[in-house]
Short mmCIF file of C-alpha atoms and ligand atoms in Angstrom, two decimals:
data_model
loop_
_atom_site.label_atom_id
_atom_site.label_comp_id
_atom_site.label_asym_id
_atom_site.label_seq_id
_atom_site.Cartn_x
_atom_site.Cartn_y
_atom_site.Cartn_z
CA MET A 930 -0.11 -0.19 0.17
CA LYS A 931 1.95 2.90 -1.58
CA ALA A 932 1.33 6.16 0.26
CA ALA A 933 3.02 9.65 0.80
CA VAL A 934 3.95 10.27 4.39
CA LEU A 935 5.13 12.73 6.98
CA ARG A 936 7.17 10.88 9.38
CA ALA A 937 7.56 14.65 11.30
CA PRO A 938 6.38 17.88 11.15
CA GLY A 939 9.49 19.53 8.73
CA ALA A 940 10.79 16.69 7.71
CA SER A 941 10.03 16.12 3.66
CA VAL A 942 7.61 14.01 2.16
CA GLU A 943 8.62 10.22 1.64
CA ILE A 944 6.91 7.71 -0.56
CA THR A 945 6.35 4.39 1.61
CA ALA A 946 4.70 1.00 2.12
CA VAL A 947 2.15 1.56 4.99
CA PRO A 948 -0.48 -1.81 5.99
CA LEU A 949 -3.61 -0.61 5.71
CA HIS A 950 -6.04 -2.46 8.24
CA GLU A 951 -9.82 -3.72 6.77
CA PRO A 952 -12.36 -1.65 7.18
CA ARG A 953 -14.82 -1.99 10.75
CA ALA A 954 -18.16 -1.54 10.78
CA GLY A 955 -19.67 1.67 9.59
CA GLU A 956 -16.65 1.83 7.55
CA VAL A 957 -15.17 1.67 3.80
CA GLU A 958 -12.73 1.19 1.85
CA VAL A 959 -11.66 3.61 -0.81
CA THR A 960 -9.64 3.25 -4.15
CA ILE A 961 -8.28 6.26 -4.50
CA ALA A 962 -8.34 8.06 -8.18
CA ALA A 963 -6.85 11.16 -7.70
CA ALA A 964 -5.58 13.50 -4.88
CA GLY A 965 -6.15 17.23 -4.87
CA VAL A 966 -2.62 18.76 -2.83
CA CYS A 967 -4.08 21.91 -1.11
CA HIS A 968 -2.53 24.45 1.09
CA SER A 969 -3.55 22.76 4.37
CA ASP A 970 -1.12 19.92 3.50
CA LEU A 971 1.88 22.88 3.07
CA HIS A 972 0.60 23.94 6.78
CA VAL A 973 1.34 20.58 7.83
CA VAL A 974 4.82 19.78 6.28
CA ARG A 975 5.83 23.09 7.54
CA GLY A 976 4.98 22.29 11.01
CA GLU A 977 2.24 25.54 11.42
CA TRP A 978 -0.39 23.38 12.54
CA ASP A 979 -0.10 20.91 15.27
CA VAL A 980 -0.91 17.07 13.98
CA PRO A 981 0.42 13.40 14.99
CA THR A 982 2.66 12.27 13.11
CA PRO A 983 3.78 9.48 10.91
CA VAL A 984 0.92 11.01 9.18
CA VAL A 985 -0.47 9.96 5.52
CA LEU A 986 -1.32 12.95 3.78
CA GLY A 987 -4.34 14.51 1.87
CA HIS A 988 -7.37 15.29 2.81
CA GLU A 989 -8.99 15.90 -0.72
CA GLY A 990 -9.74 13.21 -3.26
CA SER A 991 -11.89 10.89 -5.09
CA GLY A 992 -11.99 6.72 -5.79
CA VAL A 993 -13.95 4.08 -5.64
CA VAL A 994 -15.47 2.03 -3.08
CA SER A 995 -13.67 -1.40 -2.86
CA LYS A 996 -14.43 -2.85 1.09
CA LEU A 997 -17.82 -1.95 2.99
CA GLY A 998 -17.03 -2.87 6.66
CA GLU A 999 -20.49 -4.08 8.47
CA ASP A 1000 -23.68 -2.25 8.33
CA VAL A 1001 -22.38 -0.11 5.81
CA THR A 1002 -26.12 -0.46 3.86
CA ASP A 1003 -25.91 2.75 1.92
CA LEU A 1004 -22.79 2.12 -0.21
CA GLU A 1005 -21.62 -0.65 -2.24
CA ILE A 1006 -18.72 -1.63 -4.12
CA GLY A 1007 -17.88 0.19 -7.17
CA ASP A 1008 -19.98 3.42 -6.04
CA HIS A 1009 -17.99 6.49 -7.06
CA VAL A 1010 -17.64 9.10 -4.15
CA ILE A 1011 -15.71 11.56 -2.99
CA LEU A 1012 -14.14 11.89 0.29
CA SER A 1013 -15.01 14.61 2.97
CA TRP A 1014 -12.58 15.35 5.49
CA VAL A 1015 -15.97 15.90 7.53
CA PRO A 1016 -16.88 12.43 8.12
CA GLN A 1017 -19.36 13.41 10.70
CA CYS A 1018 -20.60 11.26 13.44
CA GLU A 1019 -24.37 11.87 12.67
CA HIS A 1020 -24.64 11.35 16.90
CA CYS A 1021 -23.59 14.97 18.34
CA ARG A 1022 -25.34 17.75 18.89
CA TYR A 1023 -23.98 19.74 15.69
CA CYS A 1024 -24.73 16.89 13.30
CA VAL A 1025 -28.16 16.30 15.02
CA SER A 1026 -29.12 19.86 14.67
CA GLY A 1027 -27.77 19.96 10.70
CA ARG A 1028 -24.87 21.32 11.01
CA PRO A 1029 -22.83 18.16 10.37
CA TRP A 1030 -19.33 20.64 9.29
CA GLN A 1031 -19.17 21.65 13.15
CA CYS A 1032 -19.27 17.84 13.95
CA GLU A 1033 -17.83 17.81 17.81
CA VAL A 1034 -15.97 14.31 16.97
CA VAL A 1035 -14.48 15.91 14.25
CA ALA A 1036 -13.09 18.76 15.66
CA ASN A 1037 -12.40 16.90 19.26
CA VAL A 1038 -11.06 13.46 17.87
CA VAL A 1039 -10.77 13.14 14.65
CA ALA A 1040 -8.95 15.91 13.27
CA PRO A 1041 -6.15 16.36 16.58
CA ASN A 1042 -6.23 13.05 17.19
CA GLY A 1043 -5.53 11.67 13.76
CA VAL A 1044 -7.70 8.70 13.93
CA LEU A 1045 -11.34 7.70 12.31
CA LEU A 1046 -14.37 8.47 14.87
CA ASP A 1047 -14.19 5.29 16.82
CA GLY A 1048 -10.93 7.13 17.98
CA THR A 1049 -8.17 4.44 16.23
CA SER A 1050 -6.02 4.64 13.16
CA ARG A 1051 -7.03 1.73 10.75
CA TRP A 1052 -2.85 2.03 9.57
CA GLY A 1053 -0.27 0.27 10.72
CA ASP A 1054 3.00 0.95 11.64
CA GLY A 1055 1.70 3.42 14.03
CA PHE A 1056 0.69 6.29 11.33
CA HIS A 1057 -1.92 8.58 11.65
CA HIS A 1058 -5.31 9.69 9.11
CA TYR A 1059 -4.83 13.08 8.24
CA LEU A 1060 -8.43 14.87 8.94
CA GLY A 1061 -10.09 11.09 8.59
CA VAL A 1062 -9.05 11.27 4.69
CA SER A 1063 -5.37 10.69 4.28
CA SER A 1064 -5.84 9.94 -0.08
CA PHE A 1065 -2.23 10.24 -1.01
CA ALA A 1066 -2.45 6.41 -1.02
CA GLU A 1067 -3.59 4.14 -3.37
CA ARG A 1068 -6.88 2.90 -0.56
CA VAL A 1069 -8.05 4.56 2.57
CA VAL A 1070 -10.03 3.24 4.80
CA VAL A 1071 -12.82 5.88 6.11
CA PRO A 1072 -15.85 6.60 7.52
CA ARG A 1073 -19.22 5.63 5.90
CA SER A 1074 -19.56 9.60 6.57
CA GLY A 1075 -16.80 10.56 4.30
CA ALA A 1076 -17.46 8.92 1.21
CA ILE A 1077 -20.01 11.11 -0.25
CA LYS A 1078 -21.29 9.27 -3.50
CA ILE A 1079 -21.68 11.27 -6.99
CA ARG A 1080 -23.17 10.41 -10.12
CA ARG A 1081 -20.82 7.97 -12.25
CA ASP A 1082 -21.02 10.32 -15.46
CA VAL A 1083 -17.96 12.40 -14.09
CA PRO A 1084 -14.29 12.45 -14.32
CA LEU A 1085 -13.08 11.13 -11.05
CA ASP A 1086 -9.83 12.79 -11.98
CA VAL A 1087 -11.41 16.08 -12.30
CA VAL A 1088 -14.39 15.96 -9.67
CA ALA A 1089 -11.55 15.36 -6.83
CA ILE A 1090 -10.70 19.01 -6.28
CA VAL A 1091 -14.56 19.66 -4.60
CA GLY A 1092 -13.74 17.61 -1.70
CA CYS A 1093 -11.89 20.49 -0.23
CA ALA A 1094 -11.56 23.49 -2.18
CA VAL A 1095 -14.20 24.11 -4.34
CA ALA A 1096 -16.42 22.96 -1.36
CA THR A 1097 -15.09 25.40 0.91
CA GLY A 1098 -15.35 28.05 -1.24
CA LEU A 1099 -18.59 27.47 -2.99
CA GLY A 1100 -20.10 26.97 0.65
CA ALA A 1101 -19.11 29.67 1.74
CA VAL A 1102 -20.39 32.24 -0.25
CA ARG A 1103 -23.89 30.38 -0.43
CA ASN A 1104 -23.93 28.80 3.00
CA THR A 1105 -21.59 30.92 5.41
CA ALA A 1106 -22.11 34.25 3.95
CA GLY A 1107 -25.54 34.04 2.28
CA VAL A 1108 -24.17 36.43 -0.41
CA PRO A 1109 -27.87 37.58 -2.26
CA PRO A 1110 -27.54 38.70 -6.28
CA GLU A 1111 -26.19 42.20 -6.51
CA ALA A 1112 -24.23 42.16 -4.29
CA THR A 1113 -20.19 43.61 -3.98
CA VAL A 1114 -17.32 40.84 -3.49
CA GLY A 1115 -14.21 41.25 -2.69
CA VAL A 1116 -11.88 38.14 -2.77
CA ILE A 1117 -8.84 37.78 -1.05
CA GLY A 1118 -6.00 35.17 -2.70
CA CYS A 1119 -6.77 33.24 -5.98
CA GLY A 1120 -5.93 29.76 -4.93
CA GLY A 1121 -7.81 27.11 -5.16
CA VAL A 1122 -9.75 27.70 -2.61
CA GLY A 1123 -9.99 31.84 -3.77
CA LEU A 1124 -11.24 30.86 -6.84
CA SER A 1125 -13.58 28.59 -5.87
CA VAL A 1126 -15.04 31.75 -3.69
CA ILE A 1127 -15.02 34.07 -7.32
CA GLN A 1128 -17.19 31.28 -8.47
CA GLY A 1129 -19.50 31.06 -5.97
CA ALA A 1130 -19.88 34.74 -6.15
CA ARG A 1131 -20.57 34.66 -10.20
CA LEU A 1132 -23.24 31.83 -9.53
CA ALA A 1133 -24.63 34.21 -6.83
CA GLY A 1134 -25.01 36.98 -8.94
CA ALA A 1135 -22.82 39.29 -7.50
CA SER A 1136 -22.64 42.70 -9.36
CA ARG A 1137 -18.78 43.45 -8.66
CA ILE A 1138 -16.35 40.81 -8.00
CA VAL A 1139 -13.27 42.18 -7.30
CA ALA A 1140 -9.95 39.75 -6.81
CA CYS A 1141 -6.99 40.08 -5.07
CA ASP A 1142 -3.35 38.13 -5.59
CA ILE A 1143 0.01 39.41 -5.74
CA ASN A 1144 0.56 36.80 -8.51
CA PRO A 1145 -0.24 38.49 -11.99
CA ALA A 1146 -0.84 34.87 -13.39
CA LYS A 1147 -3.52 33.98 -10.51
CA LEU A 1148 -5.74 37.00 -11.54
CA GLU A 1149 -5.37 35.84 -14.60
CA VAL A 1150 -7.35 32.89 -14.32
CA ALA A 1151 -9.50 34.57 -12.04
CA THR A 1152 -10.93 36.66 -14.59
CA LYS A 1153 -11.41 33.56 -16.50
CA VAL A 1154 -13.67 32.31 -13.81
CA GLY A 1155 -15.68 35.27 -13.14
CA ALA A 1156 -13.81 38.16 -11.44
CA THR A 1157 -15.17 41.21 -12.99
CA GLU A 1158 -12.21 43.45 -11.53
CA THR A 1159 -8.63 42.77 -10.27
CA VAL A 1160 -6.08 44.57 -7.60
CA SER A 1161 -2.54 43.19 -6.76
CA ASP A 1162 -2.59 44.43 -3.15
CA ALA A 1163 -5.28 43.58 -0.62
CA ALA A 1164 -5.21 47.58 0.85
CA GLU A 1165 -6.92 49.10 -2.93
CA LEU A 1166 -10.30 46.89 -1.77
CA SER A 1167 -12.49 48.88 -0.41
CA ASP A 1168 -16.75 49.47 -0.11
CA LEU A 1169 -17.39 45.73 -0.25
CA ASP A 1170 -20.60 43.36 1.29
CA PHE A 1171 -18.69 40.83 1.29
CA VAL A 1172 -15.16 40.05 1.27
CA PHE A 1173 -13.76 36.45 1.47
CA ASP A 1174 -9.99 35.74 2.85
CA ALA A 1175 -9.03 32.77 1.00
CA ILE A 1176 -5.43 32.73 2.21
CA GLY A 1177 -5.60 33.27 5.79
CA ARG A 1178 -2.71 35.99 6.82
CA ILE A 1179 -2.76 38.13 9.39
CA GLU A 1180 -2.50 41.27 7.01
CA THR A 1181 -5.54 39.63 4.75
CA THR A 1182 -7.54 39.57 7.43
CA GLU A 1183 -7.26 42.81 8.64
CA ALA A 1184 -7.56 44.01 5.21
CA ALA A 1185 -10.61 42.22 4.40
CA ILE A 1186 -12.18 43.75 7.67
CA ALA A 1187 -11.20 47.46 6.51
CA ALA A 1188 -12.69 46.90 3.06
CA LEU A 1189 -16.40 46.93 4.10
CA ALA A 1190 -19.04 48.77 2.97
CA LEU A 1191 -21.59 49.57 5.91
CA GLY A 1192 -23.42 46.17 6.86
CA GLY A 1193 -20.58 44.53 5.17
CA ALA A 1194 -19.09 41.02 6.52
CA ALA A 1195 -16.17 39.84 6.37
CA VAL A 1196 -15.68 35.84 5.91
CA ILE A 1197 -12.45 33.95 6.84
CA VAL A 1198 -12.46 31.04 4.53
CA GLY A 1199 -8.14 30.74 4.66
CA LEU A 1200 -6.89 28.82 7.68
CA PRO A 1201 -4.09 31.24 9.35
CA PRO A 1202 -0.79 28.98 10.98
CA ALA A 1203 -1.87 28.49 14.67
CA GLY A 1204 -1.96 31.04 17.65
CA LYS A 1205 -1.79 33.98 15.62
CA THR A 1206 -4.18 36.68 16.33
CA ALA A 1207 -5.93 39.66 14.20
CA ARG A 1208 -6.73 43.28 15.23
CA PHE A 1209 -10.07 45.02 14.51
CA ASP A 1210 -11.65 48.32 15.48
CA PRO A 1211 -15.18 46.80 17.49
CA LEU A 1212 -16.15 50.88 17.81
CA ALA A 1213 -15.94 50.93 13.53
CA LEU A 1214 -17.41 47.50 12.85
CA ALA A 1215 -20.53 48.47 15.79
CA GLU A 1216 -21.19 51.58 14.21
CA ALA A 1217 -21.14 50.43 10.46
CA ASN A 1218 -23.41 46.97 11.37
CA GLN A 1219 -20.62 44.70 10.39
CA ARG A 1220 -19.79 41.35 11.06
CA ILE A 1221 -16.71 38.88 10.35
CA LEU A 1222 -17.85 35.48 10.21
CA GLY A 1223 -15.46 32.31 10.21
CA SER A 1224 -16.49 29.50 7.41
CA ASN A 1225 -15.21 26.14 8.32
CA TYR A 1226 -15.66 23.87 5.17
CA GLY A 1227 -17.79 26.11 3.96
CA SER A 1228 -20.53 25.60 6.46
CA ILE A 1229 -21.16 22.47 4.11
CA ASP A 1230 -22.96 19.75 4.76
CA PRO A 1231 -21.19 16.86 2.53
CA GLN A 1232 -24.04 14.44 1.83
CA GLN A 1233 -26.34 17.24 0.18
CA ASP A 1234 -23.85 19.94 -1.31
CA ILE A 1235 -21.25 17.81 -2.82
CA PRO A 1236 -23.78 15.79 -5.12
CA TRP A 1237 -24.52 19.93 -5.34
CA ILE A 1238 -21.35 21.08 -6.75
CA ILE A 1239 -21.30 18.24 -9.15
CA ASP A 1240 -24.14 18.86 -10.73
CA LEU A 1241 -23.43 22.51 -11.27
CA TYR A 1242 -19.98 20.98 -12.97
CA LYS A 1243 -22.40 18.93 -15.30
CA ALA A 1244 -24.84 21.70 -15.97
CA GLU A 1245 -21.23 23.44 -17.44
CA MET A 1246 -22.08 26.04 -14.70
CA LEU A 1247 -18.89 25.53 -12.94
CA ASP A 1248 -15.43 25.38 -14.28
CA LEU A 1249 -13.04 22.94 -12.44
CA ASP A 1250 -10.36 22.10 -15.23
CA THR A 1251 -9.22 25.56 -15.36
CA LEU A 1252 -8.63 25.23 -11.87
CA ILE A 1253 -6.33 21.64 -11.72
CA SER A 1254 -2.99 22.89 -13.21
CA GLY A 1255 -1.33 19.40 -14.00
CA ARG A 1256 -1.61 15.60 -12.73
CA ARG A 1257 1.16 13.96 -11.89
CA PRO A 1258 1.93 10.43 -9.98
CA LEU A 1259 1.96 9.76 -6.78
CA GLU A 1260 5.49 9.33 -6.08
CA GLU A 1261 5.91 13.08 -7.33
CA ALA A 1262 3.52 14.49 -4.11
CA ALA A 1263 6.75 15.56 -2.28
CA ASP A 1264 7.19 17.97 -6.01
CA ALA A 1265 3.56 19.21 -6.36
CA LEU A 1266 3.66 20.72 -2.84
CA GLU A 1267 6.73 22.53 -3.61
CA ASP A 1268 4.93 23.98 -6.54
CA LEU A 1269 2.18 24.87 -4.79
CA ALA A 1270 4.47 26.67 -1.75
CA ALA A 1271 6.00 28.23 -5.01
CA GLY A 1272 3.02 29.67 -6.48
CA ARG A 1273 3.74 27.91 -9.81
CA THR A 1274 0.39 25.82 -9.38
CA LEU A 1275 -3.33 25.86 -8.34
CA ARG A 1276 -4.40 22.65 -7.87
CA THR A 1277 -2.80 19.70 -8.74
CA LEU A 1278 -3.78 16.23 -8.79
CA LEU A 1279 -1.97 13.24 -7.49
CA THR A 1280 -3.65 10.27 -10.13
CA MET A 1281 -3.50 6.62 -8.72
CA ASP A 1282 -3.60 3.80 -10.82
CA GLY A 1283 -5.92 1.81 -9.13
CA GLY A 1284 -9.00 4.14 -9.16
CA ARG A 1285 -9.35 4.78 -13.26
CA SER A 1286 -12.09 4.13 -14.46
N1 APR B 1609 -2.32 39.45 -0.93
C1 APR B 1609 -2.75 38.65 -2.03
N2 APR B 1609 -2.48 37.58 -2.23
C2 APR B 1609 -0.98 36.83 -1.58
C3 APR B 1609 -0.89 37.10 -0.73
C4 APR B 1609 -0.88 38.26 -0.07
N3 APR B 1609 -0.20 39.31 0.69
N4 APR B 1609 -0.57 35.84 0.23
C5 APR B 1609 -0.65 34.87 -1.00
N5 APR B 1609 -1.46 35.59 -1.87
C6 APR B 1609 -2.15 34.14 -2.73
C7 APR B 1609 -0.84 33.93 -3.53
O1 APR B 1609 -0.61 34.32 -4.48
C8 APR B 1609 -2.20 32.52 -4.10
O2 APR B 1609 -2.37 32.38 -5.37
O3 APR B 1609 -2.49 32.94 -2.78
C9 APR B 1609 -2.87 32.37 -2.96
C10 APR B 1609 -3.04 31.25 -2.42
O4 APR B 1609 -3.26 29.99 -3.02
P1 APR B 1609 -3.02 28.19 -2.38
O5 APR B 1609 -1.40 28.44 -1.96
O6 APR B 1609 -3.22 27.43 -3.47
O7 APR B 1609 -4.00 28.09 -1.40
P2 APR B 1609 -5.34 27.65 -1.38
O8 APR B 1609 -5.28 25.97 -1.49
O9 APR B 1609 -6.76 28.20 -2.08
O10 APR B 1609 -5.79 27.77 0.12
C11 APR B 1609 -5.64 28.54 0.55
O11 APR B 1609 -7.19 28.02 2.50
O12 APR B 1609 -7.35 25.66 2.91
C12 APR B 1609 -6.68 26.88 3.84
O13 APR B 1609 -5.10 25.87 4.40
C13 APR B 1609 -5.64 26.71 3.73
O14 APR B 1609 -4.60 28.45 4.09
C14 APR B 1609 -5.06 27.95 3.19
C15 APR B 1609 -6.23 28.88 2.46
ZN1 ZN B 1610 -8.06 21.75 1.81
#
């Protein structure tokens, strides 16, 4: 079982064989078709977020169900699935009140301990799961709720990016912010997440979509997917109804708040390194009736929203192909992460032969 692993924070990414155990009750094994390389994986590799190591990296991907654990009745072998990094427990107070993106077991057990819902890992040799997914591998075991069944008439090596970047971006616009038609929108950072926010704003019928990125190549792509204006410095943004920080640097979060019109909302979508604080002027915020919103996984309900996004792609209302800079074999995971860090790529997909269909 080949996988891209990180043995310790700051170490280099290695390809190695890791034993994978059988799915337990309520779990499935998925043979991975493609896995997207996201900035969050970079945070982990650089040691900016504290996750248990050694870890099998990756939290975005697609594949085919290859084994069923006991009690799994709503998935079948051969089903095409998108992996979700909120494999909700379905029992905690957030799950039962319709907010699976805030699942307590995911937040308190799965993510911090690098395990599945029952508190244990399905990887052998002491390896951990990354966000309950670990998609940089030929096969994975995930909770049933972490494998979202999708229609079969879309290519798995395109829709793989829906699992993190696209769901996060579209969800932030529709679910977290509720952007109405004719709103004016700013988007800081035009990586996989920001470009998805831009597309969400376009689908919502925003009247202005101002894209901001320090990298001119990213701004060209932003225009292609729906931005109506571009700027290279977040300080140039002003008087906007919604500003999305799709990077999560302290200065970009502060710029997002400063750029709001009366009654505007700043939405924090990109995730900063742990332990940082940002500043805002509470008097100005109160007087202007403004809001600061946090958006975890775009406040999505994966079971509902991922199939919705796939339908948008199929209806040619959503451009996924432009977000994918290229495909590389799993063996080149480290190079793909370096390319992302250097700003040379948007989304790179790591492709696994086993999942081709
Ligand atoms: N001002 C404007 N743009 C910037 C700045 C800045 N100060 N600094 C970086 N950028 C741009 C980069 O040029 C790049 O285009 O932000 C973009 C970030 O894109 P990616 O590296 O592709 O990141 P992405 O995968 O989209 O994730 C963004 O969301 O999921 C989280 O952890 C993830 O924090 C990350 C964020
Ligand atoms: Zn991600």
